[in-house]
Short mmCIF file of C-alpha atoms in Angstrom, two decimals:
data_model
loop_
_atom_site.label_atom_id
_atom_site.label_comp_id
_atom_site.label_asym_id
_atom_site.label_seq_id
_atom_site.Cartn_x
_atom_site.Cartn_y
_atom_site.Cartn_z
CA MET G 130 -65.06 -41.72 -34.23
CA THR G 131 -67.31 -39.12 -32.56
CA LEU G 132 -66.18 -37.53 -29.28
CA ARG G 133 -68.63 -37.61 -26.42
CA PRO G 134 -70.09 -34.22 -25.36
CA GLY G 135 -68.36 -34.38 -21.93
CA THR G 136 -64.96 -34.94 -23.50
CA MET G 137 -65.47 -32.02 -25.89
CA ARG G 138 -66.41 -29.70 -23.02
CA LEU G 139 -63.23 -30.64 -21.12
CA ALA G 140 -61.09 -30.03 -24.21
CA CYS G 141 -62.68 -26.61 -24.75
CA MET G 142 -62.16 -25.64 -21.07
CA PHE G 143 -58.52 -26.69 -21.17
CA SER G 144 -57.95 -24.71 -24.41
CA SER G 145 -59.61 -21.63 -22.88
CA ILE G 146 -57.42 -21.84 -19.75
CA LEU G 147 -54.27 -22.03 -21.89
CA LEU G 148 -55.36 -19.04 -23.98
CA PHE G 149 -56.20 -16.92 -20.93
CA GLY G 150 -52.87 -17.88 -19.29
CA ALA G 151 -50.86 -16.93 -22.39
CA ALA G 152 -52.74 -13.63 -22.72
CA GLY G 153 -52.12 -12.82 -19.04
CA LEU G 154 -48.40 -13.56 -19.36
CA LEU G 155 -48.08 -11.32 -22.42
CA LEU G 156 -49.94 -8.52 -20.63
CA PHE G 157 -47.66 -8.88 -17.54
CA ILE G 158 -44.49 -8.71 -19.66
CA SER G 159 -45.72 -5.69 -21.62
CA LEU G 160 -46.43 -3.77 -18.40
CA GLN G 161 -43.03 -4.46 -16.83
CA ASP G 162 -40.21 -1.88 -16.99
CA PRO G 163 -37.16 -3.50 -18.62
CA THR G 164 -34.94 -2.30 -15.77
CA GLU G 165 -37.06 -4.24 -13.28
CA LEU G 166 -36.74 -7.45 -15.27
CA ALA G 167 -32.96 -7.17 -15.56
CA PRO G 168 -30.75 -8.13 -12.59
CA GLN G 169 -30.37 -5.01 -10.43
CA GLN G 170 -26.63 -4.77 -10.04
CA VAL G 171 -24.99 -1.62 -8.83
CA PRO G 172 -22.67 -0.12 -11.45
CA GLY G 173 -19.13 -1.01 -10.67
CA VAL G 174 -16.00 -2.96 -11.31
CA LYS G 175 -17.07 -6.58 -11.36
CA PHE G 176 -14.56 -8.79 -9.62
CA ASN G 177 -14.49 -12.50 -10.23
CA ILE G 178 -14.33 -13.48 -6.57
CA ARG G 179 -15.06 -16.99 -5.39
CA PRO G 180 -17.79 -17.16 -2.73
CA GLN G 181 -16.37 -17.01 0.78
CA GLN G 182 -17.18 -20.00 2.94
CA PRO G 183 -18.17 -19.30 6.55
CA HIS G 184 -15.12 -19.34 8.79
CA LYS G 185 -15.17 -21.39 11.94
CA ASP G 186 -13.23 -18.74 13.76
CA LEU G 187 -12.13 -15.31 12.63
CA GLN G 188 -8.70 -14.38 13.91
CA PRO G 189 -7.05 -10.97 13.74
CA GLY G 190 -4.32 -10.78 11.15
CA SER G 191 -5.92 -13.42 8.91
CA SER G 192 -5.83 -12.74 5.20
CA HIS G 193 -7.99 -14.06 2.41
CA ASP G 194 -6.40 -12.25 -0.50
CA GLY G 195 -5.40 -15.60 -1.92
CA ASP G 196 -9.09 -16.47 -2.37
CA MET G 197 -9.74 -13.43 -4.53
CA LYS G 198 -9.12 -13.63 -8.28
CA VAL G 199 -9.49 -10.58 -10.49
CA SER G 200 -10.58 -11.04 -14.05
CA THR G 201 -8.41 -8.42 -15.73
CA GLU G 202 -10.31 -8.65 -18.97
CA ARG G 203 -13.61 -7.90 -17.22
CA VAL G 204 -12.13 -5.17 -15.08
CA THR G 205 -10.83 -3.47 -18.22
CA GLN G 206 -14.34 -3.45 -19.65
CA ASP G 207 -16.02 -2.08 -16.54
CA LEU G 208 -13.67 0.47 -14.96
CA SER G 209 -15.25 3.89 -14.95
CA SER G 210 -14.31 7.47 -15.36
CA ARG G 211 -14.26 7.80 -11.58
CA ALA G 212 -10.65 6.68 -11.55
CA PRO G 213 -8.04 8.41 -9.43
CA ARG G 214 -6.50 11.54 -10.91
CA ASP G 215 -3.94 10.94 -13.65
CA LEU G 216 -5.21 7.38 -13.99
CA LYS G 217 -5.96 6.37 -17.55
CA LEU G 218 -8.21 3.47 -18.31
CA ARG G 219 -8.89 2.08 -21.76
CA VAL G 220 -12.57 1.33 -21.77
CA PRO G 221 -14.43 0.08 -24.87
CA ASP G 222 -17.17 2.34 -26.19
CA GLN G 223 -20.46 1.63 -24.55
CA PRO G 224 -23.98 2.80 -25.45
CA GLN G 225 -25.11 6.07 -23.88
CA PHE G 226 -28.27 5.47 -21.89
CA HIS G 227 -30.83 8.22 -21.45
CA PRO G 228 -32.58 8.53 -18.07
CA LYS G 229 -36.35 8.26 -17.92
CA THR G 230 -38.84 9.01 -15.21
CA GLY G 231 -40.59 6.50 -12.99
CA SER G 232 -39.05 3.33 -11.64
CA ARG G 233 -35.81 3.81 -13.61
CA LEU G 234 -35.21 7.15 -11.85
CA ARG G 235 -35.85 5.59 -8.43
CA LEU G 236 -33.48 2.74 -9.25
CA ARG G 237 -30.75 5.22 -10.22
CA GLN G 238 -31.21 7.21 -7.02
CA ARG G 239 -30.81 4.07 -4.93
CA ARG G 240 -27.57 3.31 -6.74
CA ARG G 241 -25.95 6.71 -6.29
CA ARG G 242 -24.82 6.27 -2.71
CA LEU G 243 -23.05 2.98 -3.49
CA LEU G 244 -20.13 4.72 -5.22
CA ILE G 245 -17.48 3.30 -2.95
CA LYS G 246 -19.08 -0.07 -2.19
CA LYS G 247 -18.74 -1.11 -5.82
CA MET G 248 -16.71 0.71 -8.41
CA PRO G 249 -18.75 2.68 -10.92
CA ALA G 250 -19.26 1.20 -14.37
CA ALA G 251 -18.13 2.82 -17.60
CA VAL G 252 -21.43 4.70 -17.72
CA ALA G 253 -22.15 6.05 -14.25
CA VAL G 254 -24.06 8.70 -12.42
CA VAL G 255 -21.82 11.38 -10.96
CA ALA G 256 -21.70 10.69 -7.24
CA ASN G 257 -22.61 13.43 -4.77
CA SER G 258 -24.15 15.52 -7.54
CA SER G 259 -27.70 16.75 -7.97
CA SER G 260 -27.39 16.21 -11.72
CA GLU G 261 -29.06 13.14 -13.18
CA ASN G 262 -27.00 13.26 -16.38
CA LEU G 263 -24.84 10.28 -17.24
CA VAL G 264 -21.11 10.63 -17.81
CA ARG G 265 -19.13 8.88 -20.49
CA PRO G 266 -15.39 8.40 -19.93
CA GLY G 267 -12.63 9.23 -22.35
CA PRO G 268 -9.76 6.98 -23.41
CA GLN G 269 -8.03 5.46 -20.37
CA THR G 270 -5.65 2.64 -19.48
CA LEU G 271 -5.86 0.09 -16.67
CA ASP G 272 -3.90 0.85 -13.51
CA SER G 273 -3.25 -2.23 -11.40
CA HIS G 274 -2.52 -0.08 -8.34
CA TRP G 275 -6.05 1.32 -8.41
CA VAL G 276 -7.48 -2.17 -8.71
CA SER G 277 -5.33 -3.26 -5.75
CA LEU G 278 -6.66 -0.39 -3.62
CA HIS G 279 -10.22 -1.32 -4.47
CA ARG G 280 -9.62 -4.97 -3.61
CA SER G 281 -8.11 -3.89 -0.30
CA GLN G 282 -11.29 -1.91 0.47
CA GLN G 283 -13.48 -4.88 -0.32
CA GLU G 284 -11.42 -7.14 1.94
CA ARG G 285 -11.40 -4.67 4.85
CA LYS G 286 -15.16 -4.26 4.73
CA ARG G 287 -15.66 -8.01 4.47
CA VAL G 288 -13.54 -8.68 7.57
CA MET G 289 -15.28 -5.91 9.49
CA ARG G 290 -18.73 -7.22 8.61
CA GLU G 291 -17.81 -10.80 9.50
CA ALA G 292 -16.53 -9.70 12.90
CA CYS G 293 -19.72 -7.71 13.50
CA ALA G 294 -21.92 -10.62 12.43
CA LYS G 295 -20.08 -12.99 14.76
CA TYR G 296 -19.62 -10.88 17.88
CA ARG G 297 -21.97 -7.91 17.60
CA ALA G 298 -24.98 -9.27 15.74
CA SER G 299 -27.44 -7.45 17.99
CA SER G 300 -25.80 -4.07 17.27
CA SER G 301 -27.07 -3.94 13.70
CA ARG G 302 -30.66 -4.08 14.92
CA ARG G 303 -30.42 -1.08 17.24
CA PRO G 304 -31.73 2.34 16.13
CA VAL G 305 -29.14 5.02 15.44
CA THR G 306 -29.06 7.66 18.17
CA PRO G 307 -27.19 11.00 18.33
CA ARG G 308 -24.63 9.33 20.60
CA HIS G 309 -23.69 6.87 17.85
CA VAL G 310 -22.88 9.72 15.43
CA SER G 311 -21.34 12.23 17.84
CA ARG G 312 -17.83 11.69 16.40
CA ILE G 313 -18.91 12.02 12.76
CA PHE G 314 -18.13 15.25 10.89
CA VAL G 315 -20.21 16.44 7.94
CA GLU G 316 -19.02 17.96 4.66
CA ASP G 317 -22.13 18.73 2.61
CA ARG G 318 -20.58 19.98 -0.64
CA HIS G 319 -19.01 16.61 -1.46
CA ARG G 320 -21.52 14.65 0.66
CA VAL G 321 -18.92 13.11 2.96
CA LEU G 322 -19.25 11.82 6.54
CA TYR G 323 -15.97 11.31 8.40
CA CYS G 324 -15.80 9.50 11.74
CA GLU G 325 -12.97 10.97 13.79
CA VAL G 326 -10.56 8.46 15.33
CA PRO G 327 -8.00 10.42 17.38
CA LYS G 328 -4.32 9.60 16.74
CA ALA G 329 -5.18 8.17 13.32
CA GLY G 330 -4.66 11.30 11.23
CA CYS G 331 -7.83 13.06 12.40
CA SER G 332 -6.32 16.58 12.55
CA ASN G 333 -5.24 16.50 8.93
CA TRP G 334 -8.49 14.87 7.85
CA LYS G 335 -10.43 17.72 9.39
CA ARG G 336 -8.17 20.14 7.52
CA VAL G 337 -9.02 18.33 4.29
CA LEU G 338 -12.75 18.56 5.06
CA MET G 339 -12.43 22.30 5.67
CA VAL G 340 -10.78 22.77 2.27
CA LEU G 341 -13.46 20.62 0.61
CA ALA G 342 -16.11 22.79 2.27
CA GLY G 343 -14.51 25.96 0.91
CA LEU G 344 -13.52 27.20 4.38
CA ALA G 345 -9.81 27.40 3.49
CA SER G 346 -7.76 27.34 0.31
CA SER G 347 -5.00 25.10 1.64
CA THR G 348 -4.56 22.62 4.48
CA ALA G 349 -1.27 24.32 5.40
CA ASP G 350 -3.15 27.52 6.30
CA ILE G 351 -5.24 25.91 9.06
CA GLN G 352 -3.87 26.04 12.61
CA HIS G 353 -4.24 23.28 15.20
CA ASN G 354 -6.61 25.28 17.42
CA THR G 355 -8.82 26.11 14.44
CA VAL G 356 -9.07 22.42 13.64
CA HIS G 357 -9.93 21.20 17.13
CA TYR G 358 -11.56 24.12 18.89
CA GLY G 359 -13.30 25.95 16.07
CA SER G 360 -16.87 25.33 15.00
CA ALA G 361 -16.35 25.42 11.24
CA LEU G 362 -17.19 21.74 10.74
CA LYS G 363 -20.56 20.44 11.80
CA ARG G 364 -21.04 17.17 13.65
CA LEU G 365 -23.76 14.81 12.54
CA ASP G 366 -25.43 14.81 15.96
CA THR G 367 -26.23 18.55 15.58
CA PHE G 368 -28.87 17.71 12.94
CA ASP G 369 -32.39 16.53 13.68
CA ARG G 370 -33.27 12.86 13.27
CA GLN G 371 -34.40 13.30 9.67
CA GLY G 372 -31.16 15.11 8.81
CA ILE G 373 -29.08 12.40 10.45
CA LEU G 374 -30.83 9.53 8.68
CA HIS G 375 -30.82 11.34 5.33
CA ARG G 376 -27.06 11.87 5.46
CA LEU G 377 -26.35 8.35 6.69
CA GLY G 378 -28.39 7.00 3.80
CA THR G 379 -27.00 9.16 0.99
CA TYR G 380 -23.51 10.44 1.91
CA THR G 381 -20.19 8.60 1.55
CA LYS G 382 -19.20 7.41 5.04
CA MET G 383 -15.54 6.84 5.86
CA LEU G 384 -13.22 6.27 8.79
CA PHE G 385 -9.47 5.77 9.24
CA VAL G 386 -8.06 3.41 11.86
CA ARG G 387 -4.63 2.63 13.31
CA GLU G 388 -2.89 -0.34 14.94
CA PRO G 389 -4.40 -0.21 18.47
CA PHE G 390 -1.16 -0.46 20.50
CA GLU G 391 0.54 2.19 18.35
CA ARG G 392 -2.46 4.47 18.68
CA LEU G 393 -2.41 4.00 22.46
CA VAL G 394 1.30 4.82 22.77
CA SER G 395 0.88 7.81 20.47
CA ALA G 396 -1.89 9.14 22.72
CA PHE G 397 0.19 8.59 25.87
CA ARG G 398 3.22 10.39 24.43
CA ASP G 399 1.11 13.33 23.27
CA LYS G 400 -0.95 13.82 26.41
CA PHE G 401 1.42 12.86 29.24
CA GLU G 402 4.97 13.47 28.01
CA HIS G 403 4.38 17.09 27.06
CA PRO G 404 2.89 19.98 29.04
CA ASN G 405 -0.88 19.81 28.86
CA SER G 406 -3.32 22.04 30.74
CA TYR G 407 -6.15 19.49 30.57
CA TYR G 408 -4.79 15.94 30.69
CA HIS G 409 -2.29 16.52 33.50
CA PRO G 410 -4.70 18.02 36.05
CA VAL G 411 -7.71 15.90 35.04
CA PHE G 412 -6.16 12.51 34.29
CA GLY G 413 -2.61 12.81 35.62
CA LYS G 414 -3.58 13.75 39.18
CA ALA G 415 -6.12 10.93 39.46
CA ILE G 416 -3.73 8.33 38.02
CA LEU G 417 -0.84 9.31 40.30
CA ALA G 418 -3.06 9.42 43.40
CA ARG G 419 -4.43 5.93 42.71
CA TYR G 420 -1.50 4.00 41.25
CA ARG G 421 1.74 5.57 42.51
CA ALA G 422 2.81 4.68 46.00
CA ASN G 423 4.36 7.58 47.91
CA ALA G 424 3.73 10.09 45.13
CA SER G 425 5.33 13.46 45.83
CA ARG G 426 3.26 16.51 46.66
CA GLU G 427 4.47 18.20 43.50
CA ALA G 428 3.35 15.28 41.34
CA LEU G 429 -0.05 15.20 43.03
CA ARG G 430 -0.37 18.98 42.63
CA THR G 431 0.46 19.13 38.91
CA GLY G 432 -0.42 15.65 37.65
CA SER G 433 2.79 15.61 35.60
CA GLY G 434 5.15 12.69 35.14
CA VAL G 435 2.69 9.80 34.67
CA ARG G 436 4.57 6.65 33.61
CA PHE G 437 3.32 4.27 30.96
CA PRO G 438 2.74 1.31 33.38
CA GLU G 439 0.67 3.62 35.61
CA PHE G 440 -1.35 4.73 32.60
CA ILE G 441 -2.00 1.07 31.68
CA GLN G 442 -3.14 0.36 35.25
CA TYR G 443 -5.68 3.15 34.89
CA LEU G 444 -6.79 1.88 31.45
CA LEU G 445 -7.43 -1.67 32.67
CA ASP G 446 -9.08 -0.73 35.97
CA VAL G 447 -12.83 -1.39 35.85
CA HIS G 448 -13.17 1.18 38.64
CA ARG G 449 -11.15 3.95 37.02
CA PRO G 450 -10.73 7.08 39.11
CA VAL G 451 -11.52 9.13 35.99
CA GLY G 452 -13.50 8.13 32.91
CA MET G 453 -12.45 7.08 29.41
CA ASP G 454 -11.20 9.48 26.77
CA ILE G 455 -11.65 9.48 22.99
CA HIS G 456 -7.87 9.32 22.42
CA TRP G 457 -7.66 5.77 23.77
CA ASP G 458 -11.25 4.57 23.52
CA HIS G 459 -12.09 1.67 21.16
CA VAL G 460 -12.81 2.51 17.53
CA SER G 461 -15.79 0.18 17.79
CA ARG G 462 -17.25 2.55 20.41
CA LEU G 463 -16.26 5.81 18.74
CA CYS G 464 -17.64 5.03 15.28
CA SER G 465 -20.14 2.16 15.79
CA PRO G 466 -19.02 0.27 12.65
CA CYS G 467 -21.42 -2.60 13.40
CA LEU G 468 -24.35 -0.20 13.32
CA ILE G 469 -23.20 2.24 10.60
CA ASP G 470 -22.25 0.70 7.26
CA TYR G 471 -19.08 2.59 6.32
CA ASP G 472 -18.32 2.84 2.62
CA PHE G 473 -14.57 3.38 3.00
CA VAL G 474 -12.17 2.04 5.66
CA GLY G 475 -8.70 3.56 5.52
CA LYS G 476 -5.64 2.74 7.59
CA PHE G 477 -3.04 5.04 9.11
CA GLU G 478 -0.32 2.64 7.99
CA SER G 479 -1.23 3.21 4.32
CA MET G 480 -2.50 6.76 4.81
CA GLU G 481 -1.10 8.41 1.69
CA ASP G 482 -2.42 5.79 -0.73
CA ASP G 483 -5.78 5.36 0.99
CA ALA G 484 -6.41 9.07 1.53
CA ASN G 485 -5.59 10.16 -1.99
CA PHE G 486 -7.55 7.22 -3.41
CA PHE G 487 -10.58 8.36 -1.40
CA LEU G 488 -10.16 11.98 -2.55
CA SER G 489 -10.12 10.77 -6.15
CA LEU G 490 -13.28 8.76 -5.63
CA ILE G 491 -15.23 11.75 -4.30
CA ARG G 492 -13.84 13.96 -7.10
CA ALA G 493 -12.00 16.35 -4.81
CA PRO G 494 -10.10 19.24 -6.43
CA HIS G 495 -7.02 18.02 -8.29
CA ASN G 496 -4.66 20.15 -6.21
CA LEU G 497 -5.91 18.74 -2.90
CA THR G 498 -3.84 15.90 -1.46
CA PHE G 499 -3.62 14.59 2.07
CA PRO G 500 -1.07 16.67 4.06
CA ARG G 501 2.05 14.91 5.31
CA PHE G 502 3.05 17.29 8.11
CA LYS G 503 2.91 16.30 11.80
CA ASP G 504 0.32 18.36 13.58
CA ARG G 505 1.98 18.66 17.03
CA HIS G 506 5.48 18.13 18.40
CA SER G 507 6.79 18.18 14.86
CA GLN G 508 10.41 17.69 15.96
CA GLU G 509 9.55 14.43 17.67
CA ALA G 510 9.56 11.11 15.78
CA ARG G 511 6.20 9.63 14.95
CA THR G 512 5.11 6.65 17.03
CA THR G 513 6.22 3.54 15.13
CA SER G 514 6.09 -0.18 15.80
CA ARG G 515 9.62 -0.04 17.21
CA ILE G 516 8.75 2.77 19.63
CA THR G 517 5.54 0.98 20.62
CA HIS G 518 7.48 -2.18 21.53
CA GLN G 519 9.81 -0.11 23.70
CA TYR G 520 6.88 1.17 25.75
CA PHE G 521 5.19 -2.21 26.05
CA ALA G 522 8.48 -3.75 27.16
CA GLN G 523 7.87 -1.87 30.43
CA LEU G 524 4.79 -4.03 31.10
CA SER G 525 4.45 -7.56 32.39
CA ALA G 526 3.25 -10.31 30.07
CA LEU G 527 -0.09 -10.29 31.90
CA GLN G 528 -0.52 -6.54 31.39
CA ARG G 529 0.24 -6.88 27.68
CA GLN G 530 -2.29 -9.68 27.38
CA ARG G 531 -4.97 -7.72 29.22
CA THR G 532 -4.32 -4.66 27.07
CA TYR G 533 -4.64 -6.82 23.94
CA ASP G 534 -7.91 -8.22 25.31
CA PHE G 535 -9.10 -4.66 25.93
CA TYR G 536 -8.61 -3.79 22.24
CA TYR G 537 -9.45 -7.25 20.89
CA MET G 538 -12.49 -6.13 18.87
CA ASP G 539 -10.42 -3.42 17.16
CA TYR G 540 -7.73 -5.97 16.28
CA LEU G 541 -10.34 -8.36 14.97
CA MET G 542 -12.56 -5.90 13.14
CA PHE G 543 -9.74 -4.15 11.30
CA ASN G 544 -7.59 -7.22 10.68
CA TYR G 545 -4.46 -6.23 12.63
CA SER G 546 -1.98 -8.92 13.58
CA LYS G 547 -1.04 -9.69 17.17
CA PRO G 548 1.76 -7.28 18.11
CA PHE G 549 3.55 -9.79 20.37
CA ALA G 550 4.14 -13.50 19.80
CA ASP G 551 3.13 -14.51 23.33
CA LEU G 552 -0.39 -13.07 23.04
CA TYR G 553 -3.28 -15.44 22.66
#
């Protein structure tokens, strides 16, 4: 049977289209870089975590550790040489990749700053280093404590981001200004940004940064006045806009927080229960004049002797006689965690573990550990939960509730439980 000329032309056109399509696809594949075709996953420990479902309401103190399952076999394969000091991980041999120019180099540069967000893989770029060489680990063994610390970091950042998304969604769209980074200290050698939260170990953290910067050989050698009144450490807001954005985009950003009521009581004890040439005349006088009936002339002259309930009255007054202070301001205002994506969130309550874990991650000198000494009033007991409850027992139930409301975003964002059962 002979095909009609029209049918033959259609068959030829269809065959030509198929041939051109196949040729175009082969040309496209040949021009692609293999790294662009592969899934772009940041090197790191890969955790087998079930997807989190949106929560109807996020409450402080909630925990989702039960929803997280670690695949130990996979973790063993992927843990990197960036383990904490003295940690040995047994990692199977993996092929040594050789860096190339072009898109692969750009991809590697984008990955470098994500050191803390996801653990490095067995073959990883050295973080905070100008070298582009890859590092291959030696024989090591799995340490469950290190894995636990990493999981804790992932959970803290997840809770913080959920709280920001729910209550401060507009904050993430604002441009960063010098005011937002005025509490952030810069350590360029190890490419670290530290947001200072007073009464959460900030004095000792600044000592650590000074040692990292080569300004001192030991944290024990650095006096209190040098830490707080010297100019050795630079603040991020002293750089121009390009310098600020460059460091925010490439340095490891960290902050340490503390249970809000404990931090508040610690600040009160430090500033009002000991002689102080600034807080007594500036804050003490104004508080006593406003909130103490029949205050003595001596008290009004010196500003000494402020009581905790009077201090709370000042804190909760929308028309305060004197402004706020960084020692009792919200962490959400000091560090802008809904605007700045922090890589590491430590807690005062687990300071030793968190601090030394962080120092290991940034490859700090092996002899540098977080100092344990109390910076001021060393003979006085640290503010604990028990001491905090003693101070808050002086308040009415309404004052406790209003104080909790005042710090609600800090409780929510950093997953602290309600300190009293009658709070809502």
